[in-house]
mmCIF file of C-alpha atoms in Angstrom:
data_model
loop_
_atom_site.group_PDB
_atom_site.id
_atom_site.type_symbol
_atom_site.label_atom_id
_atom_site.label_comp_id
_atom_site.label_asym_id
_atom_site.label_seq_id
_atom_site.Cartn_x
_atom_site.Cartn_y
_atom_site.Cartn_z
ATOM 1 C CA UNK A 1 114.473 102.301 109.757
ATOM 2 C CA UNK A 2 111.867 104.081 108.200
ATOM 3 C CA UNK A 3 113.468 105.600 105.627
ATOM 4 C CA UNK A 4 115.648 102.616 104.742
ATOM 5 C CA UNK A 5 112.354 100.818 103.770
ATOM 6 C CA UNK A 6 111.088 104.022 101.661
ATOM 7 C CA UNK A 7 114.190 104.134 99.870
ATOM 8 C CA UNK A 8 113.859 99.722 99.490
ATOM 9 C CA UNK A 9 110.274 100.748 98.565
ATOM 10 C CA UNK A 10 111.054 103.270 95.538
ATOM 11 C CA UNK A 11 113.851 100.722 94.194
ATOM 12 C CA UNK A 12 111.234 98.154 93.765
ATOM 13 C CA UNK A 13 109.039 101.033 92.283
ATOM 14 C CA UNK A 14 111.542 101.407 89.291
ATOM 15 C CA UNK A 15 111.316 97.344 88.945
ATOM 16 C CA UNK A 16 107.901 97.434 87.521
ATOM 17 C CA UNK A 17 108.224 99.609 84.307
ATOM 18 C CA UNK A 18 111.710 98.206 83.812
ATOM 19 C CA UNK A 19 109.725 94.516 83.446
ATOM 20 C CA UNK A 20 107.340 96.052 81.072
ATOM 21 C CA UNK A 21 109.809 98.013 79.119
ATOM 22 C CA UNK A 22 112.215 94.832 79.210
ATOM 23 C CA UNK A 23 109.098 92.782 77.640
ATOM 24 C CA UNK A 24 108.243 94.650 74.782
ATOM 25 C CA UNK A 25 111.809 95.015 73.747
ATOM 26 C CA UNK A 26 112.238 90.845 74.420
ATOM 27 C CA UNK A 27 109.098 89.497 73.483
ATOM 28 C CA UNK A 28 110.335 86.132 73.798
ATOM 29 C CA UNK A 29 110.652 86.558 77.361
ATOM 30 C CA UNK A 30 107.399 88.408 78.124
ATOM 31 C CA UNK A 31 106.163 86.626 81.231
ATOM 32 C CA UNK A 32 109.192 86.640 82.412
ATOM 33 C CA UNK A 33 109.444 90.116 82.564
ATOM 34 C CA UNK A 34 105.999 90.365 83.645
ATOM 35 C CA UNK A 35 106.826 88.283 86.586
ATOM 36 C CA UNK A 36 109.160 90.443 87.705
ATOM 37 C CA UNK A 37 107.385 93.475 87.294
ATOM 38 C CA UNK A 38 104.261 91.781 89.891
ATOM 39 C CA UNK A 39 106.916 90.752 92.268
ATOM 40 C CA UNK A 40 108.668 94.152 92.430
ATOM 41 C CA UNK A 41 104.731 95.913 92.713
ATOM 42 C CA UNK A 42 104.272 93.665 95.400
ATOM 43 C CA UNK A 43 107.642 93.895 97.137
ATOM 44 C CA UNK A 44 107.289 98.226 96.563
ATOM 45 C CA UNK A 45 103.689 97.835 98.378
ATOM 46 C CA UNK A 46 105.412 95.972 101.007
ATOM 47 C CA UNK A 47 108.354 97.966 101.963
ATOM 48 C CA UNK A 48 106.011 101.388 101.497
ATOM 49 C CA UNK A 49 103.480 99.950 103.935
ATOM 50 C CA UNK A 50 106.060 99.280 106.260
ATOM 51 C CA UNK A 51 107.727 102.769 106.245
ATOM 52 C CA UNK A 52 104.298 104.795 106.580
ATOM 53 C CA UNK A 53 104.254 103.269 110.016
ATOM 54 C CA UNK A 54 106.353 105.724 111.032
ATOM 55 C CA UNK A 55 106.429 108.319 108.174
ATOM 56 C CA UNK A 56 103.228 110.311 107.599
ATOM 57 C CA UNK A 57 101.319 108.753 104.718
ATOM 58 C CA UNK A 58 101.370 112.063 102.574
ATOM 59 C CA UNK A 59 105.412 112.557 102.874
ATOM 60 C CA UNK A 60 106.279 108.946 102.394
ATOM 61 C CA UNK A 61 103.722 108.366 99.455
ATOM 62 C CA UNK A 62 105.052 111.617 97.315
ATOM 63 C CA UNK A 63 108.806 110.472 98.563
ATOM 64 C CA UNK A 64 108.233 106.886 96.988
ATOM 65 C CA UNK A 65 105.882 108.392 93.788
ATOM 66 C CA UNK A 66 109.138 110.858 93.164
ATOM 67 C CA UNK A 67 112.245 108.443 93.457
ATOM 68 C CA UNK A 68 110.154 105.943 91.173
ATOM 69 C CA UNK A 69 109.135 109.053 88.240
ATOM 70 C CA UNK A 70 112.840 110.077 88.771
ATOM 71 C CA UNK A 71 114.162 107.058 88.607
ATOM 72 C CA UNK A 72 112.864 105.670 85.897
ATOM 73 C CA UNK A 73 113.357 108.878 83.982
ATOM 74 C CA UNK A 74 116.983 108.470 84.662
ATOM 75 C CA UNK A 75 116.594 104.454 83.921
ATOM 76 C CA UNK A 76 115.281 105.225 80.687
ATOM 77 C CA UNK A 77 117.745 107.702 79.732
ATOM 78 C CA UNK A 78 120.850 105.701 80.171
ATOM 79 C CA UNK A 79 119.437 102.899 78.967
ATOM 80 C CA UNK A 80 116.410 103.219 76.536
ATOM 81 C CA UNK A 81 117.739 106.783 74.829
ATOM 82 C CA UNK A 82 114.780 108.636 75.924
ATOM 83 C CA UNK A 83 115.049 112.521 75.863
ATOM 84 C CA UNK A 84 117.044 113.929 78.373
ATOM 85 C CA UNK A 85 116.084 117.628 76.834
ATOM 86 C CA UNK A 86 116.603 120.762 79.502
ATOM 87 C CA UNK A 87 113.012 120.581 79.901
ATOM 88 C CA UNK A 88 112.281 117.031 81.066
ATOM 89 C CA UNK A 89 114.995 117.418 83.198
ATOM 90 C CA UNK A 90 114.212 120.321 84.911
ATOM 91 C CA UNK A 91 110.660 119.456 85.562
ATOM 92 C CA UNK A 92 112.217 115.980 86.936
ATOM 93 C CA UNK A 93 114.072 118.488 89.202
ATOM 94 C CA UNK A 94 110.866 119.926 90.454
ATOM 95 C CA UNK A 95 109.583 116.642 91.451
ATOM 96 C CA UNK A 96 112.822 116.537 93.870
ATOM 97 C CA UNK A 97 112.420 119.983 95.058
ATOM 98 C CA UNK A 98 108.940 119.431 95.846
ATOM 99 C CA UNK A 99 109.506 115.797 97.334
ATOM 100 C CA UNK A 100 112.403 117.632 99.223
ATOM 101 C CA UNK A 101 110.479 120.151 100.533
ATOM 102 C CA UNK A 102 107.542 118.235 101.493
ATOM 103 C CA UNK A 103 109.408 116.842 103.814
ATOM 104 C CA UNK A 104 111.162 119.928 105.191
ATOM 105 C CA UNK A 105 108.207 121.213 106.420
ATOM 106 C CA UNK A 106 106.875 117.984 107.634
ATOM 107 C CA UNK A 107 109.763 118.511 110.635
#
């Protein structure tokens, strides 16, 4: 169950910067979008609290920090038309091999 709240956990991490992105492109809808970004830091907290009951602080931590940076390269790539250059991408693919591997040796 653990895990299930990490991974809950790193989907509300991606909600945050989405909100701020989301309110400097609609302006007219700024604390909206703010409001959702608090809500989805607070929610993120929440679940990651929960799942470093169980999971060692250091794995789950770089497991949630990972799927977020990841994530919201990937969010911003499909949907803002930020660089997805061999470069970013491969460093984003060290953050997975390291998150990855991290836990590997946890075990």
């Amino acid at each position: 169950m653990a895990w299930l709240y990490l991974i809950i956990a790193a989907i509300f991490e991606l909600g945050w910067p989405l909100g701020f992105k989301l309110s400097d492109i609609h302006p007219e809808r700024f604390w909206l979008h703010m409001c959702i970004s608090v809500v989805c830091m607070l929610l993120s907290g929440v679940f990651l609290y929960l799942a470093q009951k169980t999971i060692p602080i250091s794995t789950a931590y770089i497991v949630w920090t990972g799927i977020g940076a990841i994530g919201t390269l990937v969010m911003g790539i499909v949907f803002f038309g930020d660089s997805a250059s061999f470069l970013r991408l491969f460093f984003a693919f060290l953050i997975l091999v390291g998150a990855v591997g991290l836990e590997v040796i946890t075990k």
